[in-house]
Amino acid sequence: MKVLVTDPIADAGLDRLREAGYDVETNYEAEGDDLLDAVADANALIVRSGTQVDEAVFEAAEDLVIVGRAGIGVDNIDIEAATSHGVIVANAPEGNVRAAAEHTVAMTFATARSIPQAHARLKGGEWAKSDYLGTEVNNKTLGIVGLGRVGQEVAKRLDSLGMNLVVFDPYISEERAAQLGAELVEDLHEMLGQADFATIHTPLLPETEGMIGEEELAQLEGGYLINCARGGIVDEAALAEAVADGVLEGAALDSFETEPLPEDSPLLDVDDVVVTPHLGASTEAAQENVATDTADAVIAAFRDEPVLNALNAPSVDETAFPRIEPYIDLAETAGKIGAQLLDDRISEIEVTYEGDIASEDVELVTASALKGVFQPLEWQVNAVNAPQLAEDRGIEVVESKTHQTEDFQSLVRVTVRDGDAELAVEGTLFAGDDPRIVRIDGFRVDAVPYGHMLVVRNRDEPGIIGLIGTVLGNHDVNIAGMFNAREVHGGEALTVYNLDDDVPEAVIEELVADDRILEARGITLDEPNGREA
């Protein structure tokens, strides 16, 4: 078996592969046609961020089993193309967690005590002792944006140094935050208003791009901002201006929207902004860890063993797969709908199987339901890593089965909860493979689970359905299907509309302006987002 390595990794990873008996070839200059030639007979490809692994690579590498990313980010790997070609993609997210957390702590002290600035002036012959009055972290409040792996490690370290911790993470449970000694805050501005220091530990997603801008920086007035996560989360021009104008005392960044950092970046003109060239994972231990973790993934793939940190590799008995396959997408869709309709923080997810499906191995189906719940949360979420995301965030996952079912041969129910609040979405298959959502929060419906949906709760009064149809028509949104249910005559009703287009915000606003409409939400099932009034 041949392993092609096209970006430098630590020798420890290469040695492990050779010791396992595999042929390891390094080619750090390969790109374009040279890369396609080099990968043509490879069984595994190991990369970092320098190699673009696109559709053409998978087309050229007919014998490729796995692509291993020696690090976390997989922006340079076309995972969809890998999946279509049957190639596993695995990254190494754990290897540099400690290094990234330690660099965050180091940058916190660097900006709080003006260490780089004082160092530079002393090297230049100035004894500028009286020019720097530092800030101690003891008894100060640390605001953490994103309590994932790195955020949790930063929390542990700075908590031990006497800091008070507040966290903003829409998908972490209060219990998990409390375990780390942190207070969970519902609103980003509220958290920043409490913080003396704020550190960022969230992936770069459409919803996090530009998350920290002028308004958010104003909430952190008199404090310090540290970003060792991803560039693009912070508005760099606004940050430079905030520090220069004294809104913030200082800032420290290790990652930037454009890398290398351009010479005309406004960050370079502000003395109280500390910058480092993306060094968060640059420790000897971290490089060895990601190299050996990636090597272990390749070895497992070659041996047909489960691949840890696989991003696209479901595991199920080959003979059972045809029986559960139709339920995988159904469970994921039910999870998406439930997560977008529950107006609370999710602390528990229950996946229930009734009827014939209860006799099957449904681990992959449950993981797919979790994927649907978490898809607005985390870049790269899939059926493989969704269970780990639940564990990391302290979200309880319950799987239950019963061979009894009232109305259908098989039924899958995904229930999302937060304390007393809960919402259940149920689905089944008609004629063997035709998916339907048949119940939402107890209301019986018959909804086709695809594309764009509008879910409306309203008083059961004459004229409501006509109103909704008129509003949609006035905004050129065509109704493909409609499914109405009610509890009792004159009580509360729920209607699900399948639409040809996404629901404009103006439609939501116009609907809820009517007192008879209790709630209206647009849901897009082929995109991980939804809207509510």
Short mmCIF file of C-alpha atoms in Angstrom, two decimals:
data_model
loop_
_atom_site.label_atom_id
_atom_site.label_comp_id
_atom_site.label_asym_id
_atom_site.label_seq_id
_atom_site.Cartn_x
_atom_site.Cartn_y
_atom_site.Cartn_z
CA MET A 1 0.00 0.00 0.00
CA LYS A 2 1.34 3.43 -0.96
CA VAL A 3 0.98 6.55 1.15
CA LEU A 4 1.65 9.87 -0.60
CA VAL A 5 2.51 12.82 1.65
CA THR A 6 2.36 16.19 -0.13
CA ASP A 7 2.79 18.58 2.81
CA PRO A 8 5.49 18.28 5.47
CA ILE A 9 4.52 16.43 8.65
CA ALA A 10 6.57 15.35 11.63
CA ASP A 11 8.85 12.34 11.14
CA ALA A 12 6.99 10.49 13.90
CA GLY A 13 4.00 10.07 11.59
CA LEU A 14 6.09 8.93 8.64
CA ASP A 15 7.98 6.46 10.83
CA ARG A 16 4.75 4.96 12.15
CA LEU A 17 3.53 4.30 8.62
CA ARG A 18 6.81 2.73 7.53
CA GLU A 19 6.91 0.57 10.64
CA ALA A 20 3.44 -0.68 9.73
CA GLY A 21 4.88 -1.90 6.45
CA TYR A 22 3.61 0.73 4.05
CA ASP A 23 5.45 2.49 1.24
CA VAL A 24 5.69 6.20 2.10
CA GLU A 25 6.47 8.71 -0.64
CA THR A 26 6.96 12.42 0.09
CA ASN A 27 6.47 14.98 -2.63
CA TYR A 28 6.16 18.47 -1.16
CA GLU A 29 6.30 20.27 -4.51
CA ALA A 30 3.45 18.42 -6.20
CA GLU A 31 0.62 20.56 -7.59
CA GLY A 32 -1.49 20.67 -10.72
CA ASP A 33 -0.74 17.87 -13.16
CA ASP A 34 2.26 16.76 -11.11
CA LEU A 35 -0.05 16.12 -8.15
CA LEU A 36 -2.45 14.15 -10.33
CA ASP A 37 0.40 12.00 -11.61
CA ALA A 38 1.81 11.45 -8.12
CA VAL A 39 -1.53 10.42 -6.60
CA ALA A 40 -2.54 8.10 -9.45
CA ASP A 41 -1.28 4.94 -7.71
CA ALA A 42 -1.63 6.11 -4.10
CA ASN A 43 -3.83 4.32 -1.57
CA ALA A 44 -3.63 7.14 0.97
CA LEU A 45 -2.94 10.85 0.73
CA ILE A 46 -1.73 12.90 3.69
CA VAL A 47 -1.92 16.69 3.47
CA ARG A 48 -1.92 19.80 5.59
CA SER A 49 -3.39 23.07 4.30
CA GLY A 50 -1.07 23.51 1.32
CA THR A 51 -2.49 20.84 -0.99
CA GLN A 52 -5.84 21.34 -2.70
CA VAL A 53 -7.64 18.00 -2.81
CA ASP A 54 -10.46 18.49 -5.30
CA GLU A 55 -12.59 16.44 -7.66
CA ALA A 56 -9.71 16.11 -10.12
CA VAL A 57 -7.54 14.47 -7.46
CA PHE A 58 -10.20 11.88 -6.68
CA GLU A 59 -10.75 11.25 -10.38
CA ALA A 60 -7.03 10.62 -10.83
CA ALA A 61 -6.62 8.41 -7.75
CA GLU A 62 -8.77 5.37 -8.43
CA ASP A 63 -7.17 3.33 -5.61
CA LEU A 64 -7.39 6.04 -2.95
CA VAL A 65 -8.82 4.79 0.36
CA ILE A 66 -8.33 7.76 2.66
CA VAL A 67 -7.23 11.39 2.74
CA GLY A 68 -5.69 12.31 6.08
CA ARG A 69 -5.47 15.94 7.12
CA ALA A 70 -2.66 16.47 9.63
CA GLY A 71 -4.55 19.19 11.48
CA ILE A 72 -8.12 20.41 11.99
CA GLY A 73 -9.31 22.48 9.04
CA VAL A 74 -10.35 20.73 5.83
CA ASP A 75 -11.17 23.76 3.69
CA ASN A 76 -8.74 22.44 1.10
CA ILE A 77 -10.46 19.04 0.78
CA ASP A 78 -13.63 18.51 -1.23
CA ILE A 79 -15.39 16.17 1.21
CA GLU A 80 -18.42 15.78 -1.04
CA ALA A 81 -16.21 14.62 -3.90
CA ALA A 82 -14.37 12.28 -1.54
CA THR A 83 -17.62 10.73 -0.43
CA SER A 84 -18.88 10.27 -3.97
CA HIS A 85 -15.64 8.43 -4.75
CA GLY A 86 -15.84 6.31 -1.62
CA VAL A 87 -12.78 7.94 0.00
CA ILE A 88 -12.62 8.49 3.74
CA VAL A 89 -11.59 11.94 4.91
CA ALA A 90 -10.14 12.14 8.42
CA ASN A 91 -8.58 15.03 10.27
CA ALA A 92 -6.62 15.30 13.53
CA PRO A 93 -8.56 17.73 15.72
CA GLU A 94 -7.13 16.72 19.08
CA GLY A 95 -3.41 16.94 18.41
CA ASN A 96 -3.06 20.70 18.61
CA VAL A 97 -5.83 21.53 21.09
CA ARG A 98 -3.41 21.95 23.98
CA ALA A 99 -1.03 24.03 21.86
CA ALA A 100 -3.83 26.35 20.70
CA ALA A 101 -5.11 26.76 24.25
CA GLU A 102 -1.65 27.55 25.61
CA HIS A 103 -1.04 30.09 22.85
CA THR A 104 -4.33 31.77 23.74
CA VAL A 105 -3.24 32.04 27.36
CA ALA A 106 0.15 33.37 26.28
CA MET A 107 -1.49 36.00 24.07
CA THR A 108 -3.77 36.99 26.95
CA PHE A 109 -0.77 37.78 29.10
CA ALA A 110 1.10 39.37 26.20
CA THR A 111 -1.59 41.98 25.63
CA ALA A 112 -2.43 42.45 29.32
CA ARG A 113 1.19 43.20 30.21
CA SER A 114 2.36 44.76 26.90
CA ILE A 115 5.17 42.20 26.76
CA PRO A 116 6.00 42.44 23.03
CA GLN A 117 5.93 46.24 23.05
CA ALA A 118 8.19 46.54 26.09
CA HIS A 119 10.55 43.91 24.66
CA ALA A 120 10.88 45.77 21.35
CA ARG A 121 11.63 49.09 23.04
CA LEU A 122 14.20 47.57 25.37
CA LYS A 123 15.88 45.87 22.41
CA GLY A 124 15.91 49.29 20.77
CA GLY A 125 17.78 50.80 23.72
CA GLU A 126 14.85 52.31 25.67
CA TRP A 127 14.19 51.62 29.34
CA ALA A 128 10.47 52.41 29.13
CA LYS A 129 9.46 51.10 32.54
CA SER A 130 7.12 53.97 33.36
CA ASP A 131 5.26 53.70 30.04
CA TYR A 132 3.59 50.36 30.78
CA LEU A 133 1.08 49.66 33.51
CA GLY A 134 -0.22 46.14 33.08
CA THR A 135 -3.49 44.44 34.01
CA GLU A 136 -3.64 41.37 36.24
CA VAL A 137 -5.99 38.56 35.29
CA ASN A 138 -6.78 37.58 38.88
CA ASN A 139 -10.41 38.40 39.78
CA LYS A 140 -11.06 39.61 36.26
CA THR A 141 -13.87 38.20 34.10
CA LEU A 142 -13.03 36.14 31.04
CA GLY A 143 -15.66 35.96 28.31
CA ILE A 144 -15.33 32.85 26.14
CA VAL A 145 -16.99 32.78 22.73
CA GLY A 146 -17.38 29.09 21.89
CA LEU A 147 -16.84 26.36 24.47
CA GLY A 148 -15.56 23.61 22.21
CA ARG A 149 -12.34 21.66 22.71
CA VAL A 150 -9.97 24.64 22.74
CA GLY A 151 -12.39 26.89 24.61
CA GLN A 152 -12.72 24.30 27.36
CA GLU A 153 -8.95 23.99 27.73
CA VAL A 154 -8.59 27.77 27.94
CA ALA A 155 -11.36 27.87 30.53
CA LYS A 156 -9.57 25.32 32.71
CA ARG A 157 -6.26 27.18 32.58
CA LEU A 158 -7.53 30.68 33.21
CA ASP A 159 -10.02 29.56 35.83
CA SER A 160 -7.07 28.18 37.80
CA LEU A 161 -5.46 31.64 37.61
CA GLY A 162 -8.37 33.24 39.45
CA MET A 163 -10.53 34.45 36.57
CA ASN A 164 -14.32 34.43 36.61
CA LEU A 165 -15.70 32.71 33.51
CA VAL A 166 -18.72 33.65 31.40
CA VAL A 167 -19.51 31.79 28.19
CA PHE A 168 -21.50 32.49 25.05
CA ASP A 169 -22.21 29.30 23.11
CA PRO A 170 -25.74 28.72 21.80
CA TYR A 171 -25.23 24.98 21.73
CA ILE A 172 -23.56 24.22 25.04
CA SER A 173 -25.65 23.09 27.98
CA GLU A 174 -25.76 24.96 31.29
CA GLU A 175 -24.64 21.78 33.03
CA ARG A 176 -21.53 21.45 30.85
CA ALA A 177 -20.62 25.10 31.38
CA ALA A 178 -21.11 24.71 35.14
CA GLN A 179 -18.80 21.69 35.16
CA LEU A 180 -16.07 24.00 33.91
CA GLY A 181 -16.89 26.67 36.48
CA ALA A 182 -18.45 28.99 33.90
CA GLU A 183 -21.70 30.92 33.75
CA LEU A 184 -23.61 30.45 30.50
CA VAL A 185 -24.87 33.74 29.05
CA GLU A 186 -27.63 33.78 26.44
CA ASP A 187 -26.60 36.91 24.54
CA LEU A 188 -23.20 37.75 23.03
CA HIS A 189 -23.50 41.46 23.84
CA GLU A 190 -24.44 40.65 27.43
CA MET A 191 -21.41 38.40 27.78
CA LEU A 192 -19.05 40.99 26.30
CA GLY A 193 -20.52 43.61 28.61
CA GLN A 194 -19.49 41.51 31.61
CA ALA A 195 -16.01 40.63 30.35
CA ASP A 196 -12.64 42.22 31.01
CA PHE A 197 -11.01 39.80 28.54
CA ALA A 198 -12.72 37.98 25.66
CA THR A 199 -11.28 34.98 23.82
CA ILE A 200 -12.72 33.47 20.63
CA HIS A 201 -12.88 29.73 19.97
CA THR A 202 -15.47 29.21 17.25
CA PRO A 203 -15.04 27.92 13.71
CA LEU A 204 -15.45 30.30 10.79
CA LEU A 205 -19.00 29.74 9.57
CA PRO A 206 -21.46 31.95 7.68
CA GLU A 207 -23.10 32.77 11.01
CA THR A 208 -19.79 33.56 12.75
CA GLU A 209 -18.17 35.55 9.95
CA GLY A 210 -17.89 39.14 11.15
CA MET A 211 -19.43 38.14 14.49
CA ILE A 212 -17.24 40.60 16.39
CA GLY A 213 -17.69 44.04 14.86
CA GLU A 214 -17.93 47.64 15.98
CA GLU A 215 -21.02 47.14 18.15
CA GLU A 216 -19.62 44.07 19.87
CA LEU A 217 -16.27 45.72 20.53
CA ALA A 218 -18.08 48.64 22.14
CA GLN A 219 -19.63 46.21 24.62
CA LEU A 220 -16.11 45.13 25.63
CA GLU A 221 -15.12 48.72 26.42
CA GLY A 222 -11.97 48.92 28.53
CA GLY A 223 -11.17 45.25 27.95
CA TYR A 224 -8.97 43.03 25.80
CA LEU A 225 -9.83 40.80 22.82
CA ILE A 226 -7.85 37.65 21.97
CA ASN A 227 -8.47 35.62 18.80
CA CYS A 228 -6.41 32.51 18.17
CA ALA A 229 -9.24 30.72 16.33
CA ARG A 230 -9.96 31.71 12.75
CA GLY A 231 -9.58 34.90 10.77
CA GLY A 232 -12.75 36.53 9.51
CA ILE A 233 -14.64 36.22 12.80
CA VAL A 234 -13.39 39.65 13.91
CA ASP A 235 -13.76 42.83 11.85
CA GLU A 236 -10.06 43.69 11.80
CA ALA A 237 -10.49 47.33 10.74
CA ALA A 238 -13.05 47.91 13.49
CA LEU A 239 -10.74 46.23 16.03
CA ALA A 240 -7.76 48.36 15.03
CA GLU A 241 -9.89 51.50 15.34
CA ALA A 242 -11.32 50.43 18.72
CA VAL A 243 -7.84 49.89 20.18
CA ALA A 244 -6.42 53.06 18.61
CA ASP A 245 -9.31 55.14 19.99
CA GLY A 246 -9.01 53.64 23.47
CA VAL A 247 -12.32 51.77 23.37
CA LEU A 248 -10.28 48.64 24.11
CA GLU A 249 -7.11 48.51 26.15
CA GLY A 250 -5.53 46.03 23.75
CA ALA A 251 -5.94 43.00 21.53
CA ALA A 252 -3.97 39.94 20.44
CA LEU A 253 -4.53 37.96 17.24
CA ASP A 254 -2.93 34.83 15.82
CA SER A 255 -5.19 34.33 12.80
CA PHE A 256 -6.39 36.75 10.17
CA GLU A 257 -8.90 37.10 7.38
CA THR A 258 -6.06 37.18 4.84
CA GLU A 259 -2.86 35.25 5.50
CA PRO A 260 -0.06 36.17 5.34
CA LEU A 261 -1.23 39.42 6.94
CA PRO A 262 -1.00 42.19 4.30
CA GLU A 263 1.52 44.93 4.87
CA ASP A 264 -1.24 47.56 4.77
CA SER A 265 -3.33 45.88 7.47
CA PRO A 266 -4.54 48.51 9.99
CA LEU A 267 -3.66 46.07 12.77
CA LEU A 268 0.04 46.69 12.12
CA ASP A 269 -0.33 50.41 12.77
CA VAL A 270 -1.67 50.11 16.33
CA ASP A 271 0.95 49.57 19.03
CA ASP A 272 -1.44 47.92 21.48
CA VAL A 273 -2.43 45.16 19.05
CA VAL A 274 -0.23 42.07 19.42
CA VAL A 275 0.01 39.85 16.33
CA THR A 276 1.65 36.48 15.67
CA PRO A 277 1.78 34.61 12.33
CA HIS A 278 -0.71 31.79 13.07
CA LEU A 279 1.49 30.01 15.60
CA GLY A 280 -1.30 28.38 17.61
CA ALA A 281 -0.41 24.84 16.53
CA SER A 282 3.31 25.46 16.12
CA THR A 283 4.77 23.36 18.89
CA GLU A 284 6.87 20.25 18.53
CA ALA A 285 4.39 18.19 20.52
CA ALA A 286 1.41 19.40 18.50
CA GLN A 287 3.09 18.64 15.20
CA GLU A 288 4.03 15.16 16.35
CA ASN A 289 0.53 14.54 17.68
CA VAL A 290 -1.27 15.49 14.47
CA ALA A 291 1.24 13.49 12.41
CA THR A 292 0.83 10.30 14.45
CA ASP A 293 -2.94 10.73 14.72
CA THR A 294 -3.15 11.02 10.94
CA ALA A 295 -0.89 8.00 10.47
CA ASP A 296 -3.11 5.98 12.82
CA ALA A 297 -6.16 6.95 10.75
CA VAL A 298 -4.49 5.72 7.57
CA ILE A 299 -3.47 2.44 9.21
CA ALA A 300 -7.01 1.88 10.50
CA ALA A 301 -8.48 2.54 7.06
CA PHE A 302 -6.05 0.11 5.43
CA ARG A 303 -7.04 -2.53 7.99
CA ASP A 304 -10.78 -1.93 7.56
CA GLU A 305 -11.02 -0.80 11.17
CA PRO A 306 -13.08 2.16 12.44
CA VAL A 307 -11.33 5.42 11.59
CA LEU A 308 -11.29 7.89 14.45
CA ASN A 309 -12.14 11.45 13.41
CA ALA A 310 -13.47 10.30 10.06
CA LEU A 311 -15.61 13.07 8.62
CA ASN A 312 -17.60 11.08 6.09
CA ALA A 313 -17.39 7.38 6.93
CA PRO A 314 -20.57 5.77 8.29
CA SER A 315 -20.17 2.34 9.84
CA VAL A 316 -22.92 -0.27 9.62
CA ASP A 317 -23.18 -3.94 8.76
CA GLU A 318 -23.30 -4.30 5.00
CA THR A 319 -26.30 -6.63 5.02
CA ALA A 320 -28.32 -4.35 7.31
CA PHE A 321 -27.59 -1.13 5.45
CA PRO A 322 -30.33 -1.48 2.78
CA ARG A 323 -32.97 -1.81 5.51
CA ILE A 324 -31.94 1.30 7.44
CA GLU A 325 -30.72 3.48 4.58
CA PRO A 326 -34.08 5.22 3.89
CA TYR A 327 -34.35 6.18 7.57
CA ILE A 328 -30.97 7.94 7.64
CA ASP A 329 -32.12 11.04 5.75
CA LEU A 330 -35.54 10.91 7.43
CA ALA A 331 -33.99 11.05 10.90
CA GLU A 332 -31.63 13.84 9.88
CA THR A 333 -34.55 15.88 8.51
CA ALA A 334 -36.59 15.33 11.66
CA GLY A 335 -33.62 16.53 13.71
CA LYS A 336 -33.25 19.65 11.57
CA ILE A 337 -36.92 20.52 11.91
CA GLY A 338 -36.99 19.89 15.66
CA ALA A 339 -33.88 21.95 16.35
CA GLN A 340 -35.16 24.89 14.33
CA LEU A 341 -38.62 24.86 15.90
CA LEU A 342 -37.63 24.50 19.55
CA ASP A 343 -37.25 27.97 20.98
CA ASP A 344 -34.88 26.88 23.75
CA ARG A 345 -31.35 25.69 24.35
CA ILE A 346 -31.13 21.96 23.69
CA SER A 347 -30.03 19.86 26.66
CA GLU A 348 -31.38 16.46 25.59
CA ILE A 349 -32.08 14.65 22.34
CA GLU A 350 -34.15 11.48 22.28
CA VAL A 351 -34.48 9.30 19.20
CA THR A 352 -37.28 6.75 19.42
CA TYR A 353 -37.86 3.82 17.06
CA GLU A 354 -41.24 2.10 16.80
CA GLY A 355 -42.28 -0.93 14.81
CA ASP A 356 -40.06 -2.94 12.46
CA ILE A 357 -37.20 -0.41 12.52
CA ALA A 358 -36.76 -1.13 16.23
CA SER A 359 -35.32 -4.53 15.32
CA GLU A 360 -32.44 -3.02 13.35
CA ASP A 361 -29.02 -1.68 14.32
CA VAL A 362 -29.89 2.02 14.26
CA GLU A 363 -26.69 3.58 15.58
CA LEU A 364 -26.07 5.28 12.25
CA VAL A 365 -29.67 6.51 12.08
CA THR A 366 -29.38 8.03 15.55
CA ALA A 367 -26.12 9.70 14.60
CA SER A 368 -27.84 11.12 11.53
CA ALA A 369 -30.61 12.55 13.72
CA LEU A 370 -27.95 14.24 15.84
CA LYS A 371 -26.33 15.56 12.69
CA GLY A 372 -29.62 17.18 11.75
CA VAL A 373 -29.95 18.80 15.17
CA PHE A 374 -26.39 20.10 15.18
CA GLN A 375 -26.02 21.15 11.56
CA PRO A 376 -26.57 24.87 12.35
CA LEU A 377 -23.93 24.50 15.06
CA GLU A 378 -20.71 23.21 13.72
CA TRP A 379 -18.76 23.15 10.49
CA GLN A 380 -18.09 19.56 9.32
CA VAL A 381 -20.79 17.98 11.44
CA ASN A 382 -21.79 14.56 10.14
CA ALA A 383 -23.07 11.23 11.32
CA VAL A 384 -19.59 10.26 12.49
CA ASN A 385 -18.74 13.23 14.70
CA ALA A 386 -22.25 14.27 15.82
CA PRO A 387 -22.28 11.94 18.87
CA GLN A 388 -18.97 13.40 20.01
CA LEU A 389 -20.34 16.92 19.62
CA ALA A 390 -23.21 15.99 21.91
CA GLU A 391 -20.81 14.60 24.50
CA ASP A 392 -18.53 17.62 24.30
CA ARG A 393 -21.47 19.94 24.95
CA GLY A 394 -22.99 17.93 27.76
CA ILE A 395 -26.15 17.15 25.76
CA GLU A 396 -27.78 13.91 26.84
CA VAL A 397 -28.64 11.54 24.00
CA VAL A 398 -31.30 8.90 24.60
CA GLU A 399 -32.14 6.10 22.18
CA SER A 400 -35.26 4.05 22.82
CA LYS A 401 -37.05 1.28 20.94
CA THR A 402 -40.44 -0.36 21.00
CA HIS A 403 -41.87 -2.92 18.63
CA GLN A 404 -45.34 -1.45 19.18
CA THR A 405 -46.60 1.33 16.93
CA GLU A 406 -50.09 2.75 16.53
CA ASP A 407 -50.39 3.79 12.91
CA PHE A 408 -47.31 2.82 10.88
CA GLN A 409 -45.14 -0.17 10.15
CA SER A 410 -42.11 1.82 11.33
CA LEU A 411 -41.78 5.25 12.91
CA VAL A 412 -38.81 7.44 13.88
CA ARG A 413 -39.34 10.19 16.45
CA VAL A 414 -36.72 12.86 17.24
CA THR A 415 -37.45 14.81 20.42
CA VAL A 416 -35.39 17.84 21.46
CA ARG A 417 -35.66 19.09 25.02
CA ASP A 418 -34.48 21.77 27.41
CA GLY A 419 -35.83 21.14 30.86
CA ASP A 420 -39.63 21.30 30.69
CA ALA A 421 -39.71 22.45 27.07
CA GLU A 422 -39.72 19.80 24.37
CA LEU A 423 -40.68 19.34 20.75
CA ALA A 424 -41.03 16.08 18.83
CA VAL A 425 -40.93 15.46 15.08
CA GLU A 426 -42.04 12.07 13.75
CA GLY A 427 -41.41 10.53 10.36
CA THR A 428 -42.11 7.33 8.48
CA LEU A 429 -41.80 5.82 5.03
CA PHE A 430 -44.75 5.39 2.68
CA ALA A 431 -44.58 2.55 0.16
CA GLY A 432 -41.22 1.48 1.51
CA ASP A 433 -39.04 4.45 0.56
CA ASP A 434 -41.22 7.57 0.33
CA PRO A 435 -40.38 9.73 3.39
CA ARG A 436 -43.02 11.74 5.23
CA ILE A 437 -43.12 13.89 8.33
CA VAL A 438 -46.31 12.70 10.00
CA ARG A 439 -46.40 14.56 13.30
CA ILE A 440 -44.90 17.81 14.61
CA ASP A 441 -45.24 18.63 18.30
CA GLY A 442 -48.24 16.32 18.55
CA PHE A 443 -50.04 17.72 15.49
CA ARG A 444 -50.76 15.13 12.80
CA VAL A 445 -49.48 16.27 9.39
CA ASP A 446 -48.41 14.67 6.12
CA ALA A 447 -45.48 16.80 5.01
CA VAL A 448 -42.93 16.03 2.33
CA PRO A 449 -39.54 16.61 4.01
CA TYR A 450 -37.52 18.52 1.47
CA GLY A 451 -36.67 22.02 0.27
CA HIS A 452 -38.32 25.03 1.86
CA MET A 453 -41.01 24.87 4.51
CA LEU A 454 -43.15 27.34 6.43
CA VAL A 455 -44.48 26.13 9.77
CA VAL A 456 -47.27 28.24 11.29
CA ARG A 457 -49.04 27.94 14.64
CA ASN A 458 -52.29 29.85 14.76
CA ARG A 459 -55.69 30.06 16.40
CA ASP A 460 -58.17 27.77 14.70
CA GLU A 461 -60.32 30.52 13.19
CA PRO A 462 -61.79 31.05 9.72
CA GLY A 463 -59.67 32.94 7.22
CA ILE A 464 -56.21 32.06 8.57
CA ILE A 465 -55.21 29.74 5.74
CA GLY A 466 -56.46 32.30 3.23
CA LEU A 467 -54.40 34.99 4.93
CA ILE A 468 -51.23 32.89 4.79
CA GLY A 469 -51.78 32.01 1.14
CA THR A 470 -52.37 35.64 0.27
CA VAL A 471 -49.23 36.84 2.06
CA LEU A 472 -47.12 34.19 0.33
CA GLY A 473 -48.66 35.04 -3.02
CA ASN A 474 -48.04 38.75 -2.55
CA HIS A 475 -44.36 37.93 -2.08
CA ASP A 476 -44.23 35.60 -5.13
CA VAL A 477 -43.69 32.48 -3.02
CA ASN A 478 -45.44 29.49 -4.56
CA ILE A 479 -47.04 26.80 -2.38
CA ALA A 480 -46.15 23.27 -3.47
CA GLY A 481 -48.15 21.54 -0.73
CA MET A 482 -50.08 22.28 2.47
CA PHE A 483 -50.82 20.15 5.51
CA ASN A 484 -53.10 21.40 8.30
CA ALA A 485 -53.81 19.96 11.75
CA ARG A 486 -55.57 21.15 14.89
CA GLU A 487 -55.97 20.00 18.48
CA VAL A 488 -59.67 20.76 18.91
CA HIS A 489 -62.19 22.89 17.07
CA GLY A 490 -61.48 26.52 17.90
CA GLY A 491 -58.20 25.70 19.64
CA GLU A 492 -54.68 25.86 18.27
CA ALA A 493 -53.76 24.70 14.77
CA LEU A 494 -50.49 23.96 13.00
CA THR A 495 -49.98 24.19 9.27
CA VAL A 496 -46.98 23.09 7.24
CA TYR A 497 -46.41 24.53 3.78
CA ASN A 498 -43.96 23.09 1.26
CA LEU A 499 -42.73 26.00 -0.83
CA ASP A 500 -40.77 26.43 -4.03
CA ASP A 501 -38.61 29.17 -2.53
CA ASP A 502 -37.17 30.27 0.78
CA VAL A 503 -39.45 32.31 3.03
CA PRO A 504 -38.60 36.04 2.93
CA GLU A 505 -38.27 37.72 6.31
CA ALA A 506 -41.01 40.13 5.26
CA VAL A 507 -43.44 37.19 5.06
CA ILE A 508 -42.65 36.17 8.64
CA GLU A 509 -43.06 39.75 9.87
CA GLU A 510 -46.36 40.24 8.05
CA LEU A 511 -47.80 36.98 9.35
CA VAL A 512 -46.96 37.47 13.02
CA ALA A 513 -48.34 41.00 12.87
CA ASP A 514 -51.75 39.32 12.79
CA ASP A 515 -52.90 38.48 16.33
CA ARG A 516 -54.29 35.15 15.16
CA ILE A 517 -50.82 33.92 14.17
CA LEU A 518 -49.02 32.59 17.25
CA GLU A 519 -45.74 31.69 15.56
CA ALA A 520 -44.30 31.44 12.05
CA ARG A 521 -40.97 29.98 11.02
CA GLY A 522 -39.24 29.43 7.73
CA ILE A 523 -37.15 26.27 7.48
CA THR A 524 -34.76 25.28 4.74
CA LEU A 525 -34.00 21.58 4.85
CA ASP A 526 -31.21 21.61 2.29
CA GLU A 527 -29.43 24.42 4.20
CA PRO A 528 -28.54 24.36 7.94
CA ASN A 529 -30.52 27.43 8.91
CA GLY A 530 -34.00 28.60 9.76
CA ARG A 531 -35.72 31.77 10.84
CA GLU A 532 -38.30 32.64 13.38
CA ALA A 533 -40.31 35.63 14.24
#
